[in-house]
Amino acid sequence: MARCGAGLCCCCCCGERESRTPEELTILGETHEEEDEILPRKDYESLDYDRCINDPYLEILESMDNKKAQRYEAVKWVLVFAIGVCTGLVGLFVDFFVRLFTQLKFQVVQSSVEECTEKGCLALSLLELLGFNLTFVFLASLLVLIQPVAAGSGIPEIKCYLNGVKVPGVVRLRTVVCKATGVLFSVAGGLFVGKEGPMIHSGAVVGAGLPQFQSISLRKIQFNFPYFRSDRDKRDFVSAGAAAGVAAAFGAPIGGTLFSLEEGSSFWNQGLTWKVLFCSMAATFTLNFFRSGIQFGSWGSFQLPGLLNFGEFKCSESDKKCHLWTAVDLGFFILMGIVGGLLGATFNCLNKRLAKYRMRNVHPKPKLVRVLESLLVSLTTTVMVFVASMVLGECRQISSSRHSGNDTLSLQDVSEDVNSSIKTFFCPNETYNDMATLFFNPQESAILQLFHQDGTFSPVTLSLFFLLYFLLSCWTYGISVPSGLFVPSLLCGAAFGRLVANLLKSYIGLDHIYSGTFALIGAAAFLGGVVRMTISLTVILIESTNEITYGLPIMITLMVAKWTGDFFNKGIYDIHVNLRGVPLLEWETEVEMDKLRASDIMEPNLTYVYPHTRIQSLVSILRTTVHHAFPVVTENRGNEREFMKGNQLISNNIKFKKSSILTRAGEQRKRSQSMKSYPSSELRNMCDEHIATEEPPEKEDLLQQMLERRYTPYPSLYPDQSPSEEWTMEERFRPLTFHGLILRSQLVTLLDRGVCYSESQSSASQPRLSHAEMSEDYPRYPDIHDLDLTLLNPRMIVDVTPYMNPSPYTVSPNTHVSQVFNLFRTMGLRHLPVVNAVGEVVGIITRHNLTHEFLQARLRQHYQTI
C-alpha cells in the first residue's frame, strides 16, 4: 500500500483495502472500524433478464406471424420515440424553472448589493440571498424525504439497475417527480450541484414507466396493455431512457448511447443500439425545439441542443499566430491529465469519508437531521460565496476591443447572455468584479466565461475559486437533495485549466496558446479523474464543443486521468455503489479466480419443488424461505412401479420424469418411426432393420437402469412433504433429477388464482393461465403472506410444469469461475443451476456467489485446503 503516499491522502482512504470475509464482520453492511470496506448486502434483489420459455410464452409465439411481429417491433419504436420526447420535456421543465428562479434571485440580490454598497447595508443583502437559498434547499430536502432514492445524481442507482440489481423505488413515478422538481430547487438554491446527472435518472424512470402504462402512484389510471411486462424488456427501455437523459443534458445523442453502453448495460445488441440512438435523437431535438422557441422566439431554429452548451471555440481572426492547440500542447495536456487524476482521486477520497460519516452519524438519526444538514451546507456555501465575491474579487478592466492575447473583455463581440453575466460589485466604472462574475451567475454562464473570455481572471481569483468549489462541491455531493456532479466538476476543472493557461502565459511566455482550450482540457481532466469515464465522456465533450479537432487531446487527457485516478481508488459512482453494499458485477473476474470451479462457489443447500406438489407444501416453502426461484426436480426410486400403483401424486411425478428423460435408444426409435412416413421404400426398409436390431423396451434405457441402481440406497421422500431441518445430511443432499426452474412470483400467481387439481382428477383438469394473466401483476407480485388461501384445499395438487422454465442456462460443476461469471453477467441471469453429468442438480449460483468479496473468501479457503 505504499503507492497511497505522495501526500495525496491517507492510505486507508485512497487505497482499496483487502476484502474482509463474512466471518470477520458481524452484520453485512456494517463495519467494526472506519477503514473497513462494506460487504455486499444480501437483501438486494436481482432482476431476471432470462426469458422464461414456458407453455404460456410458447402459445404467444405460435399465434404470432410475421405481421404481428412487425407490429410488435413498430410499437417498440413508437415507445422509444415517446420516451425521448418525454425526457426532453422533463429537461425543458427543469431548465425553465431553474432559469426563472435563478434570475429572480440574482436580480433581487444584485439590486440590493448595488443599493447597499452606498448605504452600507450589505448584511441585508446577505440575508436576502440566504432567504432565497435556504428556502429552495429546504423544499428540495422535503422532496427527498418523500422519496429518499431521489437524493444524489441517480447515476449509481441506474448503473446498478442496468447491471441487474433491483434498487427499491428507483424507477417509480414518484421518484421522477421528486427528482425533477427537487433538482431545480437545489440548483436555484445556490448549491454547487448540477442538473445533468439527475436528468439521466429522470430519463431512465421515464423509460421504465412509460411502456408499462400504469403506476402505483396512479392506481386508478389503468390501460389494458399486457406487453413488455418483463425485466428483460424493461431493461432495454431503461437503457434508452438513460441515454436520452444524457442527450438532453449535453445535446450529445451519440455520447448518450455510448454512456448507456459503457456505464450501464451488461447486455447489448445491434437492434438495441439503433433504438437507444433514436431515443437520444428524439430527446435532443425535442429539447432543442422548445428551448430555441421559448428563448429566442424562433421556433424550428434549433439553436440550443442541450441544457449545457460549451459554445464555439474559435480564435480571433486578428491573431494569426493563434491555434486551438498544437502538438507541443499535448505534453501539457498529459501533465494536466495526471494532475486531474490526482485531484479526482483526492475528491473521491474525501467524499468517501464524508459518506461514511453520514452513514454512521446522520442517516440513523431522525430524517429532520438530514434536512438540517442540507440547510447547513446551503448556509455555509451562501456565506462563503458572498464574502469571497465582496472581499476577494479583483476589479478587471472592460475595454472596447477584444483579441486573443489581451487582458480585457469586449462587450461588442460577445453575446447578450455573457454581457449580462458581468458583475461590477464594488468596482468603479469600466471595471468589473471577476470573483463575483463567477459566483453570482448560473454555473453554465460561469463555464462559458472560463471557456471563451481570454485573460479576464487573475491567478489569485482562479486559485481561490477552484479551492472553494472543490471543497464545497465535495461536501455537497451526498446530502439529501437531488444533485448532479458533472457541472461542478466541469467548472472546477475549467478554473484549473484557465489557471494553467495564465501561468504558462505569464511565466513561460507561451503567448500562442488558446486559454479556452486549456480550460476545456482542465475540465475534462478533473471530470475524468472523478467519474473515470473514457469513451462516452470523450464523445460527450466533443459533441458539446462541436469541435472534432478536440477529439485527440480530450481522449488522451481522459485516459491519463483515469489511469492516474485508478492507481489510488475507484470512480465516485463505484464508490457510492460499494458504500450502499450493492452486489455489482464488474466486467470480468480476476485471472486468479480461475483456480475456482462452479462447485466451489455454488450454494448446495437447495429448496426445491416437485412437478406435482400439494398446495400445503408450496405454501410452507414460500412462507419459510425467501428464495426467488426453486429447481423443479424428481427423485429416482428403485421401486417406482410399486409407487405408481398406489399414490396418484407420486405416480404423476414419476410419469413426468420418465417422459422427460431422453435416451439415445428412445430417440433413435422415435426418429425411425417418423422416417417410416416417408414414401421411399429404401428408407422404410432401413427403418425396419433398425427396429429389428433394437433391444426390448425394458432393456434399452441403460441410463435409467444406471440411475435406479445408483439411487437405491438413498431414502425416499413423498412429494407432499416440504423440506425440513430435521432431515439427515444424506436426506438433505440426495441426488435429484433437474427438470426446470420456477420463479417465486409464478408460484404465488398460481396460488392466488387457484390453479390446481384434486387427486381424484387428472392434471389435465387444472385451469390454464395465459402469459398475460401470469404477468398481470408485474412488477409488484402479491406476497404469499398477503394471500387469502382459505378457499383452497391444502391437499389439492399444483402442476407447475406448464409454467416453469424447462430450459434455463446451466453449468457443469467443473466449469471455471470466469466462464460462469461471463455467462451470468452477459445474459443477465438471476439464478444459474449447477447440473452434473447425469442430470442431477447439485447446487445453484446467484449474484451474491459472484461478488468480488465472496470470490476472494472462497479463494482464501481454496489456498488453505491446498
mmCIF file of N, CA and C in Angstrom, residues 715-771:
data_model
loop_
_atom_site.group_PDB
_atom_site.id
_atom_site.type_symbol
_atom_site.label_atom_id
_atom_site.label_comp_id
_atom_site.label_asym_id
_atom_site.label_seq_id
_atom_site.Cartn_x
_atom_site.Cartn_y
_atom_site.Cartn_z
ATOM 1 N N PRO A 715 -32.776 -42.677 0.921
ATOM 2 C CA PRO A 715 -34.140 -42.732 1.447
ATOM 3 C C PRO A 715 -35.105 -42.019 0.530
ATOM 4 N N SER A 716 -36.370 -42.394 0.629
ATOM 5 C CA SER A 716 -37.403 -41.800 -0.206
ATOM 6 C C SER A 716 -38.099 -40.677 0.552
ATOM 7 N N LEU A 717 -38.676 -39.784 -0.220
ATOM 8 C CA LEU A 717 -39.411 -38.668 0.352
ATOM 9 C C LEU A 717 -40.674 -38.466 -0.454
ATOM 10 N N TYR A 718 -41.804 -38.428 0.202
ATOM 11 C CA TYR A 718 -43.046 -38.196 -0.520
ATOM 12 C C TYR A 718 -43.087 -36.754 -1.006
ATOM 13 N N PRO A 719 -43.568 -36.541 -2.227
ATOM 14 C CA PRO A 719 -43.566 -35.187 -2.788
ATOM 15 C C PRO A 719 -44.460 -34.211 -2.044
ATOM 16 N N ASP A 720 -45.357 -34.644 -1.208
ATOM 17 C CA ASP A 720 -46.197 -33.697 -0.484
ATOM 18 C C ASP A 720 -45.564 -33.280 0.829
ATOM 19 N N GLN A 721 -44.341 -33.707 1.052
ATOM 20 C CA GLN A 721 -43.628 -33.271 2.246
ATOM 21 C C GLN A 721 -42.689 -32.132 1.880
ATOM 22 N N SER A 722 -42.686 -31.076 2.670
ATOM 23 C CA SER A 722 -41.796 -29.954 2.409
ATOM 24 C C SER A 722 -40.452 -30.194 3.081
ATOM 25 N N PRO A 723 -39.388 -29.550 2.585
ATOM 26 C CA PRO A 723 -38.063 -29.738 3.199
ATOM 27 C C PRO A 723 -38.078 -29.396 4.677
ATOM 28 N N SER A 724 -37.359 -30.136 5.454
ATOM 29 C CA SER A 724 -37.371 -29.980 6.907
ATOM 30 C C SER A 724 -35.950 -29.892 7.417
ATOM 31 N N GLU A 725 -35.760 -29.121 8.468
ATOM 32 C CA GLU A 725 -34.448 -29.017 9.080
ATOM 33 C C GLU A 725 -34.074 -30.289 9.837
ATOM 34 N N GLU A 726 -35.062 -31.163 10.055
ATOM 35 C CA GLU A 726 -34.800 -32.397 10.784
ATOM 36 C C GLU A 726 -34.227 -33.486 9.888
ATOM 37 N N TRP A 727 -34.109 -33.224 8.605
ATOM 38 C CA TRP A 727 -33.533 -34.234 7.717
ATOM 39 C C TRP A 727 -32.079 -34.499 8.103
ATOM 40 N N THR A 728 -31.665 -35.708 7.810
ATOM 41 C CA THR A 728 -30.253 -36.027 7.952
ATOM 42 C C THR A 728 -29.490 -35.424 6.783
ATOM 43 N N MET A 729 -28.166 -35.410 6.916
ATOM 44 C CA MET A 729 -27.349 -34.872 5.833
ATOM 45 C C MET A 729 -27.561 -35.663 4.550
ATOM 46 N N GLU A 730 -27.742 -36.963 4.657
ATOM 47 C CA GLU A 730 -27.954 -37.799 3.488
ATOM 48 C C GLU A 730 -29.282 -37.474 2.822
ATOM 49 N N GLU A 731 -30.317 -37.214 3.628
ATOM 50 C CA GLU A 731 -31.620 -36.875 3.066
ATOM 51 C C GLU A 731 -31.611 -35.477 2.439
ATOM 52 N N ARG A 732 -30.899 -34.556 3.065
ATOM 53 C CA ARG A 732 -30.912 -33.178 2.575
ATOM 54 C C ARG A 732 -30.211 -33.063 1.223
ATOM 55 N N PHE A 733 -29.162 -33.808 1.025
ATOM 56 C CA PHE A 733 -28.383 -33.682 -0.202
ATOM 57 C C PHE A 733 -28.540 -34.909 -1.086
ATOM 58 N N ARG A 734 -29.738 -35.445 -1.151
ATOM 59 C CA ARG A 734 -29.993 -36.597 -2.020
ATOM 60 C C ARG A 734 -29.901 -36.165 -3.481
ATOM 61 N N PRO A 735 -29.501 -37.062 -4.383
ATOM 62 C CA PRO A 735 -29.469 -36.737 -5.811
ATOM 63 C C PRO A 735 -30.875 -36.521 -6.353
ATOM 64 N N LEU A 736 -31.043 -35.472 -7.133
ATOM 65 C CA LEU A 736 -32.344 -35.097 -7.675
ATOM 66 C C LEU A 736 -32.192 -34.766 -9.149
ATOM 67 N N THR A 737 -33.043 -35.347 -9.964
ATOM 68 C CA THR A 737 -33.014 -35.067 -11.399
ATOM 69 C C THR A 737 -33.621 -33.695 -11.665
ATOM 70 N N PHE A 738 -32.908 -32.870 -12.401
ATOM 71 C CA PHE A 738 -33.315 -31.483 -12.649
ATOM 72 C C PHE A 738 -34.169 -31.405 -13.915
ATOM 73 N N HIS A 739 -35.316 -30.713 -13.799
ATOM 74 C CA HIS A 739 -36.226 -30.567 -14.937
ATOM 75 C C HIS A 739 -36.490 -29.123 -15.335
ATOM 76 N N GLY A 740 -36.236 -28.182 -14.469
ATOM 77 C CA GLY A 740 -36.507 -26.786 -14.810
ATOM 78 C C GLY A 740 -36.423 -25.896 -13.591
ATOM 79 N N LEU A 741 -36.825 -24.658 -13.779
ATOM 80 C CA LEU A 741 -36.742 -23.649 -12.741
ATOM 81 C C LEU A 741 -38.057 -22.885 -12.709
ATOM 82 N N ILE A 742 -38.626 -22.726 -11.541
ATOM 83 C CA ILE A 742 -39.870 -21.984 -11.388
ATOM 84 C C ILE A 742 -39.617 -20.816 -10.445
ATOM 85 N N LEU A 743 -40.135 -19.650 -10.797
ATOM 86 C CA LEU A 743 -39.915 -18.455 -10.005
ATOM 87 C C LEU A 743 -40.909 -18.371 -8.859
ATOM 88 N N ARG A 744 -40.516 -17.667 -7.836
ATOM 89 C CA ARG A 744 -41.393 -17.451 -6.692
ATOM 90 C C ARG A 744 -42.658 -16.710 -7.126
ATOM 91 N N SER A 745 -42.495 -15.702 -7.978
ATOM 92 C CA SER A 745 -43.654 -14.929 -8.441
ATOM 93 C C SER A 745 -44.630 -15.811 -9.208
ATOM 94 N N GLN A 746 -44.128 -16.785 -9.941
ATOM 95 C CA GLN A 746 -45.014 -17.689 -10.674
ATOM 96 C C GLN A 746 -45.799 -18.585 -9.718
ATOM 97 N N LEU A 747 -45.144 -19.096 -8.696
ATOM 98 C CA LEU A 747 -45.853 -19.931 -7.724
ATOM 99 C C LEU A 747 -46.923 -19.137 -6.983
ATOM 100 N N VAL A 748 -46.597 -17.911 -6.592
ATOM 101 C CA VAL A 748 -47.577 -17.086 -5.885
ATOM 102 C C VAL A 748 -48.762 -16.774 -6.789
ATOM 103 N N THR A 749 -48.503 -16.514 -8.059
ATOM 104 C CA THR A 749 -49.588 -16.243 -9.002
ATOM 105 C C THR A 749 -50.488 -17.465 -9.168
ATOM 106 N N LEU A 750 -49.897 -18.641 -9.263
ATOM 107 C CA LEU A 750 -50.698 -19.861 -9.393
ATOM 108 C C LEU A 750 -51.583 -20.077 -8.163
ATOM 109 N N LEU A 751 -51.040 -19.839 -6.991
ATOM 110 C CA LEU A 751 -51.836 -19.986 -5.779
ATOM 111 C C LEU A 751 -52.908 -18.916 -5.681
ATOM 112 N N ASP A 752 -52.561 -17.712 -6.056
ATOM 113 C CA ASP A 752 -53.517 -16.613 -5.970
ATOM 114 C C ASP A 752 -54.718 -16.841 -6.888
ATOM 115 N N ARG A 753 -54.493 -17.454 -8.026
ATOM 116 C CA ARG A 753 -55.569 -17.676 -8.993
ATOM 117 C C ARG A 753 -56.178 -19.079 -8.880
ATOM 118 N N GLY A 754 -55.772 -19.838 -7.890
ATOM 119 C CA GLY A 754 -56.377 -21.142 -7.667
ATOM 120 C C GLY A 754 -56.127 -22.153 -8.755
ATOM 121 N N VAL A 755 -54.931 -22.167 -9.303
ATOM 122 C CA VAL A 755 -54.571 -23.116 -10.361
ATOM 123 C C VAL A 755 -54.134 -24.419 -9.695
ATOM 124 N N CYS A 756 -55.014 -25.423 -9.684
ATOM 125 C CA CYS A 756 -54.713 -26.686 -9.040
ATOM 126 C C CYS A 756 -55.739 -27.734 -9.491
ATOM 127 N N TYR A 757 -55.522 -28.970 -9.065
ATOM 128 C CA TYR A 757 -56.466 -30.045 -9.366
ATOM 129 C C TYR A 757 -56.477 -31.002 -8.170
ATOM 130 N N SER A 758 -57.522 -31.753 -8.055
ATOM 131 C CA SER A 758 -57.645 -32.687 -6.946
ATOM 132 C C SER A 758 -56.988 -34.009 -7.309
ATOM 133 N N GLU A 759 -56.700 -34.804 -6.299
ATOM 134 C CA GLU A 759 -56.000 -36.065 -6.521
ATOM 135 C C GLU A 759 -56.869 -37.073 -7.260
ATOM 136 N N SER A 760 -58.166 -36.909 -7.186
ATOM 137 C CA SER A 760 -59.073 -37.826 -7.883
ATOM 138 C C SER A 760 -59.240 -37.477 -9.348
ATOM 139 N N GLN A 761 -58.655 -36.341 -9.771
ATOM 140 C CA GLN A 761 -58.787 -35.891 -11.160
ATOM 141 C C GLN A 761 -57.450 -36.003 -11.872
ATOM 142 N N SER A 762 -57.524 -35.803 -13.155
ATOM 143 C CA SER A 762 -56.299 -35.766 -13.959
ATOM 144 C C SER A 762 -55.719 -34.357 -13.923
ATOM 145 N N SER A 763 -54.400 -34.268 -14.124
ATOM 146 C CA SER A 763 -53.764 -32.953 -14.145
ATOM 147 C C SER A 763 -54.227 -32.115 -15.329
ATOM 148 N N ALA A 764 -54.831 -32.758 -16.323
ATOM 149 C CA ALA A 764 -55.350 -32.001 -17.458
ATOM 150 C C ALA A 764 -56.539 -31.133 -17.068
ATOM 151 N N SER A 765 -57.188 -31.433 -15.941
ATOM 152 C CA SER A 765 -58.329 -30.635 -15.491
ATOM 153 C C SER A 765 -57.905 -29.346 -14.800
ATOM 154 N N GLN A 766 -56.616 -29.159 -14.595
ATOM 155 C CA GLN A 766 -56.130 -27.939 -13.950
ATOM 156 C C GLN A 766 -56.341 -26.739 -14.861
ATOM 157 N N PRO A 767 -56.830 -25.606 -14.336
ATOM 158 C CA PRO A 767 -57.028 -24.399 -15.171
ATOM 159 C C PRO A 767 -55.704 -23.933 -15.768
ATOM 160 N N ARG A 768 -55.788 -23.348 -16.942
ATOM 161 C CA ARG A 768 -54.604 -22.847 -17.637
ATOM 162 C C ARG A 768 -54.606 -21.325 -17.629
ATOM 163 N N LEU A 769 -53.476 -20.741 -17.353
ATOM 164 C CA LEU A 769 -53.326 -19.283 -17.364
ATOM 165 C C LEU A 769 -52.548 -18.864 -18.597
ATOM 166 N N SER A 770 -52.944 -17.753 -19.185
ATOM 167 C CA SER A 770 -52.234 -17.211 -20.345
ATOM 168 C C SER A 770 -51.016 -16.419 -19.873
ATOM 169 N N HIS A 771 -50.194 -16.045 -20.822
ATOM 170 C CA HIS A 771 -48.993 -15.269 -20.493
ATOM 171 C C HIS A 771 -49.374 -13.908 -19.929
#
